[in-house]
Tab-separated table of C-alpha atoms in Angstrom:
chain	number	residue	atom	x	y	z
L	15	MET	CA	130.265	74.659	109.791
L	16	ASN	CA	130.408	74.521	112.825
L	17	TYR	CA	127.474	74.537	114.759
L	18	SER	CA	128.736	74.388	117.733
L	19	SER	CA	130.388	77.840	118.128
L	20	ILE	CA	127.261	79.292	117.275
L	21	ASP	CA	124.289	79.889	120.338
L	22	ARG	CA	121.245	77.347	119.080
L	23	ARG	CA	118.614	80.254	119.894
L	24	SER	CA	120.044	83.031	117.307
L	25	TRP	CA	120.696	80.534	114.568
L	26	LEU	CA	116.981	78.790	114.641
L	27	ARG	CA	115.702	82.806	114.084
L	28	GLN	CA	118.352	83.218	111.497
L	29	SER	CA	117.671	79.516	109.296
L	30	SER	CA	114.392	79.124	109.604
L	31	LEU	CA	113.660	77.148	106.732
L	32	ALA	CA	116.936	75.727	107.098
L	33	LEU	CA	115.791	74.438	110.193
L	34	ALA	CA	112.766	73.420	109.037
L	35	GLY	CA	115.124	71.051	106.566
L	36	LEU	CA	116.939	69.532	109.361
L	37	GLY	CA	113.363	68.269	111.188
L	38	LEU	CA	113.993	71.071	113.796
L	39	GLY	CA	111.613	73.646	112.542
L	40	THR	CA	108.140	71.297	111.998
L	41	ARG	CA	106.202	74.479	114.054
L	42	LEU	CA	107.298	76.958	111.877
L	43	MET	CA	104.967	74.245	109.089
L	44	ALA	CA	101.246	74.700	109.504
L	45	ALA	CA	98.335	75.185	107.429
L	46	PRO	CA	98.178	77.921	105.293
L	47	GLY	CA	96.852	80.994	106.574
L	48	ASN	CA	98.779	79.814	110.235
L	49	ASN	CA	102.306	79.144	108.923
L	50	THR	CA	103.822	82.361	109.314
L	51	LEU	CA	107.296	83.123	112.109
L	52	ASN	CA	106.276	86.059	113.900
L	53	MET	CA	110.207	87.830	113.298
L	54	ALA	CA	109.238	90.836	115.085
L	55	SER	CA	108.719	88.619	118.662
L	56	ALA	CA	111.235	86.079	118.131
L	57	GLY	CA	114.464	88.222	118.825
L	58	ASN	CA	112.637	91.633	118.736
L	59	MET	CA	113.702	91.337	115.243
L	60	PRO	CA	112.605	93.897	113.536
L	61	VAL	CA	109.304	94.159	111.574
L	62	LYS	CA	110.341	93.719	107.678
L	63	LEU	CA	107.899	95.935	105.125
L	64	ASN	CA	110.574	96.465	102.498
L	65	ALA	CA	111.163	94.076	99.785
L	66	ASN	CA	107.370	93.203	98.830
L	67	GLU	CA	108.102	89.422	100.703
L	68	ASN	CA	105.643	86.542	100.982
L	69	PRO	CA	104.802	86.529	104.168
L	70	TYR	CA	103.701	83.882	105.044
L	71	GLY	CA	106.567	81.877	103.795
L	72	PRO	CA	106.910	79.331	100.959
L	73	SER	CA	103.807	77.023	100.842
L	74	PRO	CA	103.700	74.059	102.841
L	75	LEU	CA	104.466	71.435	100.239
L	76	ALA	CA	107.100	73.179	98.489
L	77	ARG	CA	109.061	73.444	102.431
L	78	LYS	CA	107.717	69.650	101.696
L	79	ALA	CA	109.754	69.849	98.337
L	80	MET	CA	111.985	71.760	99.191
L	81	THR	CA	113.974	69.274	102.675
L	82	ASP	CA	113.420	65.908	99.645
L	83	ALA	CA	115.488	67.456	97.233
L	84	ILE	CA	118.745	68.717	99.896
L	85	ASN	CA	119.286	64.722	99.435
L	86	SER	CA	119.816	65.294	95.661
L	87	ALA	CA	121.200	68.230	94.992
L	88	ASN	CA	124.994	67.726	95.077
L	89	ARG	CA	123.659	66.356	91.413
L	90	TYR	CA	122.658	68.625	88.476
L	91	PRO	CA	119.083	69.229	88.383
L	92	TRP	CA	119.502	69.452	85.043
L	93	GLN	CA	115.667	66.764	85.063
L	94	LEU	CA	113.817	69.450	87.828
L	95	THR	CA	114.390	72.726	85.126
L	96	THR	CA	113.190	70.291	82.122
L	97	GLN	CA	110.145	69.907	84.260
L	98	LEU	CA	109.700	73.564	85.860
L	99	ARG	CA	110.215	74.954	82.078
L	100	GLU	CA	106.721	72.138	80.735
L	101	GLN	CA	104.877	73.269	83.846
L	102	ILE	CA	105.637	76.739	83.631
L	103	ALA	CA	104.787	76.516	79.313
L	104	ALA	CA	101.626	74.172	80.464
L	105	GLN	CA	100.549	77.126	82.266
L	106	GLN	CA	100.216	79.501	79.876
L	107	LYS	CA	99.717	77.725	76.545
L	108	LEU	CA	103.579	77.251	75.253
L	109	THR	CA	106.051	75.150	74.878
L	110	LYS	CA	109.225	75.328	76.964
L	111	GLU	CA	110.987	76.539	74.074
L	112	HIS	CA	109.058	80.323	74.917
L	113	VAL	CA	110.846	79.507	78.345
L	114	LEU	CA	113.983	80.746	79.876
L	115	MET	CA	114.974	79.867	84.150
L	116	GLY	CA	117.200	82.652	85.427
L	117	ALA	CA	117.813	83.414	89.392
L	118	GLY	CA	115.395	85.588	90.383
L	119	SER	CA	113.555	87.803	87.204
L	120	SER	CA	116.300	90.218	88.463
L	121	GLU	CA	118.885	88.168	86.397
L	122	ILE	CA	116.533	88.257	83.461
L	123	LEU	CA	115.598	91.898	83.389
L	124	GLY	CA	119.727	91.771	83.067
L	125	LEU	CA	119.858	89.707	80.398
L	126	VAL	CA	117.831	92.054	78.094
L	127	ALA	CA	119.703	94.925	79.661
L	128	ALA	CA	122.640	92.614	78.121
L	129	ARG	CA	121.042	92.702	74.969
L	130	THR	CA	120.084	95.755	74.649
L	131	SER	CA	123.326	97.226	75.310
L	132	VAL	CA	124.664	95.432	71.785
L	133	GLU	CA	121.977	97.089	69.495
L	134	ASN	CA	123.213	100.665	70.209
L	135	GLY	CA	119.985	102.266	71.034
L	136	ASN	CA	117.822	103.502	74.135
L	137	ALA	CA	115.553	102.234	77.094
L	138	VAL	CA	112.452	104.401	77.747
L	139	VAL	CA	110.667	103.456	80.995
L	140	ALA	CA	108.015	105.163	83.547
L	141	ASN	CA	109.208	106.849	86.217
L	142	PRO	CA	109.281	105.340	89.248
L	143	THR	CA	108.749	102.057	88.568
L	144	PHE	CA	110.861	98.723	89.428
L	145	GLY	CA	114.753	99.901	88.845
L	146	ILE	CA	117.159	98.102	90.161
L	147	TRP	CA	118.226	95.808	86.916
L	148	MET	CA	118.332	98.915	85.083
L	149	ASN	CA	121.962	99.568	87.386
L	150	ALA	CA	123.531	96.767	84.447
L	151	MET	CA	121.620	99.074	81.493
L	152	ALA	CA	123.427	102.373	83.428
L	153	ALA	CA	127.011	100.502	82.990
L	154	TYR	CA	126.693	99.060	79.200
L	155	GLY	CA	126.135	102.891	78.593
L	156	THR	CA	122.550	102.332	77.661
L	157	PRO	CA	120.862	106.034	77.934
L	158	ILE	CA	117.046	105.216	80.127
L	159	ILE	CA	114.456	108.165	78.886
L	160	ARG	CA	112.934	107.665	81.720
L	161	VAL	CA	108.894	109.302	81.749
L	162	PRO	CA	106.860	110.488	84.617
L	163	LEU	CA	103.801	108.932	85.747
L	164	ASN	CA	101.019	110.362	85.077
L	165	LYS	CA	99.145	112.059	87.964
L	166	HIS	CA	97.086	108.826	88.789
L	167	LYS	CA	100.524	107.418	89.488
L	168	THR	CA	99.905	104.989	86.772
L	169	HIS	CA	102.499	104.354	83.395
L	170	ASP	CA	101.789	107.780	80.938
L	171	LEU	CA	101.286	105.421	77.656
L	172	PRO	CA	100.896	107.984	75.757
L	173	GLU	CA	103.214	110.176	77.294
L	174	MET	CA	105.591	107.422	76.823
L	175	ASN	CA	104.797	106.592	72.822
L	176	LYS	CA	105.755	110.178	72.293
L	177	ARG	CA	108.704	109.247	73.735
L	178	ILE	CA	109.620	106.078	71.390
L	179	SER	CA	111.842	106.819	68.198
L	180	ASN	CA	113.932	104.218	66.090
L	181	ASP	CA	116.135	104.822	67.865
L	182	THR	CA	114.115	103.381	70.894
L	183	LYS	CA	115.757	99.602	71.761
L	184	LEU	CA	113.920	98.712	74.790
L	185	VAL	CA	110.745	99.378	76.329
L	186	TYR	CA	109.723	98.126	79.894
L	187	LEU	CA	106.253	98.198	81.257
L	188	CYS	CA	105.816	97.196	85.454
L	189	ASN	CA	102.438	95.991	85.295
L	190	PRO	CA	101.430	95.694	88.252
L	191	ASN	CA	103.891	98.710	88.841
L	192	ASN	CA	106.078	98.964	91.493
L	193	PRO	CA	105.987	101.473	93.356
L	194	THR	CA	102.951	102.298	92.249
L	195	GLY	CA	100.748	99.176	92.733
L	196	THR	CA	98.790	100.567	90.204
L	197	LEU	CA	97.289	98.380	87.544
L	198	ILE	CA	96.933	98.856	83.006
L	199	PRO	CA	93.983	96.806	81.936
L	200	TYR	CA	95.166	94.555	80.223
L	201	HIS	CA	93.183	94.673	76.787
L	202	VAL	CA	95.024	98.868	77.765
L	203	MET	CA	98.274	96.888	77.837
L	204	LYS	CA	97.784	94.615	74.394
L	205	ASP	CA	96.686	97.265	72.490
L	206	PHE	CA	100.155	99.247	73.606
L	207	VAL	CA	102.524	96.783	73.236
L	208	GLU	CA	101.527	95.802	69.886
L	209	SER	CA	101.914	99.599	69.078
L	210	VAL	CA	105.631	99.456	69.526
L	211	HIS	CA	108.032	99.077	66.489
L	212	ARG	CA	108.892	95.009	66.415
L	213	ASN	CA	113.113	96.712	66.762
L	214	ALA	CA	111.954	97.651	70.002
L	215	ILE	CA	112.504	95.064	73.041
L	216	VAL	CA	109.550	95.331	75.288
L	217	VAL	CA	109.996	94.008	78.485
L	218	VAL	CA	106.764	93.669	80.715
L	219	ASP	CA	106.497	92.965	84.296
L	220	GLU	CA	103.719	90.943	85.611
L	221	ALA	CA	106.338	89.915	88.831
L	222	TYR	CA	102.730	90.639	91.422
L	223	ILE	CA	100.344	89.402	88.763
L	224	GLU	CA	99.285	86.483	90.720
L	225	TYR	CA	97.252	89.099	93.191
L	226	THR	CA	95.495	90.159	90.500
L	227	ASP	CA	92.503	89.201	88.296
L	228	GLU	CA	93.855	90.659	84.992
L	229	LYS	CA	94.945	88.586	82.390
L	230	SER	CA	98.830	88.575	81.618
L	231	LEU	CA	99.746	89.129	78.410
L	232	ALA	CA	102.083	85.299	77.745
L	233	HIS	CA	100.411	84.605	74.885
L	234	LEU	CA	101.271	87.240	73.280
L	235	VAL	CA	104.640	85.970	72.624
L	236	ALA	CA	103.633	82.513	70.062
L	237	THR	CA	103.341	85.209	67.952
L	238	MET	CA	105.532	88.590	69.008
L	239	ASP	CA	108.998	87.599	68.832
L	240	ASN	CA	109.836	91.166	70.639
L	241	LEU	CA	108.302	90.775	73.037
L	242	VAL	CA	109.310	90.051	76.829
L	243	VAL	CA	106.960	88.526	79.859
L	244	VAL	CA	109.136	88.355	82.730
L	245	ARG	CA	107.446	86.472	85.830
L	246	THR	CA	109.052	85.333	89.246
L	247	PHE	CA	108.077	82.957	92.129
L	248	SER	CA	109.455	85.670	94.244
L	249	LYS	CA	106.805	87.282	95.846
L	250	ILE	CA	102.704	85.332	95.659
L	251	TYR	CA	104.609	81.948	95.963
L	252	GLY	CA	106.687	83.380	98.875
L	253	LEU	CA	110.702	81.617	97.272
L	254	ALA	CA	112.259	85.518	97.422
L	255	GLY	CA	115.250	83.958	99.042
L	256	ALA	CA	114.624	80.163	96.416
L	257	ARG	CA	115.583	82.715	93.658
L	258	VAL	CA	113.663	81.845	90.686
L	259	GLY	CA	112.774	83.679	87.976
L	260	TYR	CA	112.411	82.971	84.218
L	261	ALA	CA	111.085	84.679	80.990
L	262	LEU	CA	108.055	83.858	78.041
L	263	ALA	CA	109.317	84.822	74.760
L	264	HIS	CA	108.825	83.510	71.407
L	265	PRO	CA	111.805	80.855	70.994
L	266	ASP	CA	113.530	83.053	68.945
L	267	MET	CA	114.340	85.501	72.204
L	268	ILE	CA	114.671	83.164	74.294
L	269	LYS	CA	117.690	81.809	71.963
L	270	LYS	CA	119.073	85.121	72.185
L	271	LEU	CA	119.293	85.472	75.652
L	272	SER	CA	120.120	82.596	77.073
L	273	GLN	CA	123.111	83.091	74.134
L	274	LEU	CA	123.936	85.349	77.828
L	275	GLN	CA	123.825	82.854	80.525
L	276	PRO	CA	126.795	81.359	80.649
L	277	TRP	CA	124.855	78.302	80.896
L	278	ALA	CA	121.313	78.497	79.751
L	279	ASN	CA	118.663	78.202	82.451
L	280	ALA	CA	121.219	76.778	84.987
L	281	GLY	CA	120.249	80.217	87.609
L	282	PRO	CA	117.811	78.399	89.871
L	283	GLY	CA	119.462	75.383	92.684
L	284	ALA	CA	117.745	71.510	93.082
L	285	VAL	CA	116.787	72.752	96.241
L	286	SER	CA	114.750	76.193	94.809
L	287	LEU	CA	113.599	74.478	91.465
L	288	ALA	CA	111.830	71.889	93.699
L	289	GLY	CA	110.208	74.240	95.549
L	290	ALA	CA	108.959	75.611	92.332
L	291	LEU	CA	107.195	73.358	90.670
L	292	ALA	CA	105.023	72.437	94.426
L	293	SER	CA	104.511	76.273	94.397
L	294	LEU	CA	103.302	75.548	91.207
L	295	GLN	CA	100.884	72.677	92.817
L	296	ASP	CA	98.981	74.659	95.778
L	297	GLU	CA	96.853	76.307	94.632
L	298	ALA	CA	94.399	76.252	98.077
L	299	PHE	CA	98.063	78.860	99.736
L	300	VAL	CA	98.112	80.573	96.452
L	301	LYS	CA	94.004	81.535	97.193
L	302	SER	CA	95.043	81.668	100.723
L	303	THR	CA	98.020	83.860	100.442
L	304	ARG	CA	96.353	87.100	98.092
L	305	LYS	CA	93.106	86.251	100.779
L	306	GLN	CA	94.874	87.594	103.448
L	307	ASN	CA	96.584	90.220	101.308
L	308	GLU	CA	93.839	91.992	100.192
L	309	GLN	CA	92.068	91.627	104.123
L	310	VAL	CA	95.187	93.208	105.373
L	311	ARG	CA	95.958	94.680	102.325
L	312	ASP	CA	92.208	97.090	103.448
L	313	PHE	CA	92.424	97.543	106.679
L	314	THR	CA	95.443	99.652	106.532
L	315	CYS	CA	94.517	100.990	103.675
L	316	LYS	CA	91.603	102.115	105.759
L	317	ALA	CA	93.670	103.064	108.193
L	318	LEU	CA	96.270	105.485	106.764
L	319	ARG	CA	92.722	106.949	105.094
L	320	LYS	CA	91.360	107.507	108.186
L	321	ALA	CA	94.809	109.204	109.037
L	322	ASN	CA	94.103	111.271	106.444
L	323	ILE	CA	96.648	110.025	104.434
L	324	PRO	CA	96.631	109.864	100.949
L	325	CYS	CA	97.770	106.071	99.482
L	326	ILE	CA	97.523	104.782	96.051
L	327	PRO	CA	94.724	102.206	95.417
L	328	SER	CA	96.721	99.203	94.786
L	329	ALA	CA	96.633	95.803	93.105
L	330	THR	CA	99.360	94.405	94.797
L	331	SER	CA	101.253	93.113	98.301
L	332	PHE	CA	102.158	96.484	99.088
L	333	ILE	CA	100.885	99.978	99.418
L	334	TYR	CA	101.899	103.844	98.235
L	335	TYR	CA	101.301	106.565	100.278
L	336	SER	CA	101.985	109.893	100.488
L	337	THR	CA	104.426	110.744	103.699
L	338	GLU	CA	104.153	115.130	103.712
L	339	ARG	CA	102.284	116.268	106.857
L	340	PHE	CA	104.553	114.479	108.724
L	341	ASN	CA	107.445	116.901	109.994
L	342	GLY	CA	110.975	114.843	109.483
L	343	ASP	CA	112.314	111.068	107.994
L	344	PHE	CA	109.285	109.060	108.515
L	345	PRO	CA	110.926	105.676	106.802
L	346	ALA	CA	113.333	106.780	109.759
L	347	THR	CA	111.245	107.085	112.375
L	348	LEU	CA	109.649	104.032	112.074
L	349	ALA	CA	112.553	102.365	112.248
L	350	ALA	CA	113.543	103.545	115.484
L	351	LYS	CA	109.926	101.412	116.205
L	352	GLN	CA	111.999	98.686	114.383
L	353	ILE	CA	109.650	98.595	111.560
L	354	LEU	CA	112.056	98.486	108.298
L	355	ALA	CA	109.664	99.814	105.865
L	356	GLY	CA	110.388	101.869	102.603
L	357	ASN	CA	112.507	104.615	101.727
L	358	ILE	CA	110.808	107.573	100.235
L	359	VAL	CA	110.328	107.552	96.050
L	360	GLU	CA	109.580	110.469	95.099
L	361	GLN	CA	110.155	113.868	97.216
L	362	GLU	CA	107.303	115.943	95.417
L	363	GLY	CA	104.224	114.789	97.948
L	364	LYS	CA	107.583	112.600	99.749
L	365	TRP	CA	105.890	109.088	98.779
L	366	ALA	CA	106.107	105.991	99.800
L	367	ARG	CA	106.169	102.152	99.257
L	368	VAL	CA	104.863	99.965	102.449
L	369	SER	CA	104.989	95.918	102.018
L	370	ILE	CA	101.793	94.761	103.807
L	371	GLY	CA	103.199	92.798	105.924
L	372	THR	CA	100.806	89.968	108.442
L	373	LEU	CA	97.664	91.142	110.379
L	374	SER	CA	100.084	91.664	113.424
L	375	ASP	CA	102.716	93.672	111.210
L	376	MET	CA	100.536	96.980	109.518
L	377	GLN	CA	98.989	97.396	113.407
L	378	GLN	CA	101.973	97.795	114.526
L	379	PHE	CA	103.087	100.313	111.202
L	380	VAL	CA	99.375	101.359	111.761
L	381	GLN	CA	100.034	101.902	115.537
L	382	VAL	CA	102.847	104.367	114.580
L	383	ILE	CA	100.913	105.774	112.153
L	384	GLU	CA	98.550	106.657	114.794
L	385	THR	CA	100.566	108.426	117.283
L	386	SER	CA	103.014	110.044	114.129
L	387	PHE	CA	100.777	112.009	111.911
L	388	THR	CA	98.159	114.258	114.199
């Protein structure tokens, strides 16, 4: 690329991580809790609260590791891939044969969709839940049975159980759930997952589990050959743009899913793998991110309640709230104020999702709330 043709200031705003790797962005690499580039103040760019991204960026250890890895990006990262699989497995008291890497958890979910289509059955999912990957399932021709959430905006497990039949080949559970932020306790999840017949793949999407104290179901894959636990480095680890996700499953299931990859485990690149490996070692950053998320989330929830806006107690990095009292399109009102938040998910109650940004980000969000809901 010919950088001489690009306005340097614009390039700095758009490529802060790349610049850090080139030694030009050191001011963005402060200690945890103070390493955020406020995009709203950098050239009047929008406050981005629509994708559940970590507003504090990758950890300092991950940034250094990624910078160093650029020098070896000309080589295939086989060794790094194996190391990361081993580290993840050790964390979960499993083996690397229980781990399959993907370019984000969305790739893993796409593999499950493809595998389900081979079985010629239906899929049972909650509604609403994380569903971008279901477009692939629909394209494969798999019927999707959508079970509404209960009145508490959490999975209606008894109703889902009723909808599961011998034709069901996939059951998907996002826990904590996106977009509602609700959490099913471990023992309830365990009982439900174990009750599903073994001819169906049970997917438990734990993208936000690190924001909670809840126990993961990952250990169950050692004996359950139909369970797939999906995890990602996109959320609390701040590596959404690096695209690193993985499946935890019985080795027999891992083999079935890996056969659907053109090249098993080859989704994440060298720089991304280096960042993920370093992230697993930076416990201080994870704790700091979680603490700040909780504090800012509490601040936002209190502001919503003060404005008499219903919101669902969240165990995640986002809040599900009702815009029913607003006369008009509230997401559009936010966008007009340079705040990008989620669209209306449920028309009844006009429920929408907003990601938790920095305190400054959410103060701007709350300011619009206070002037719009009277």
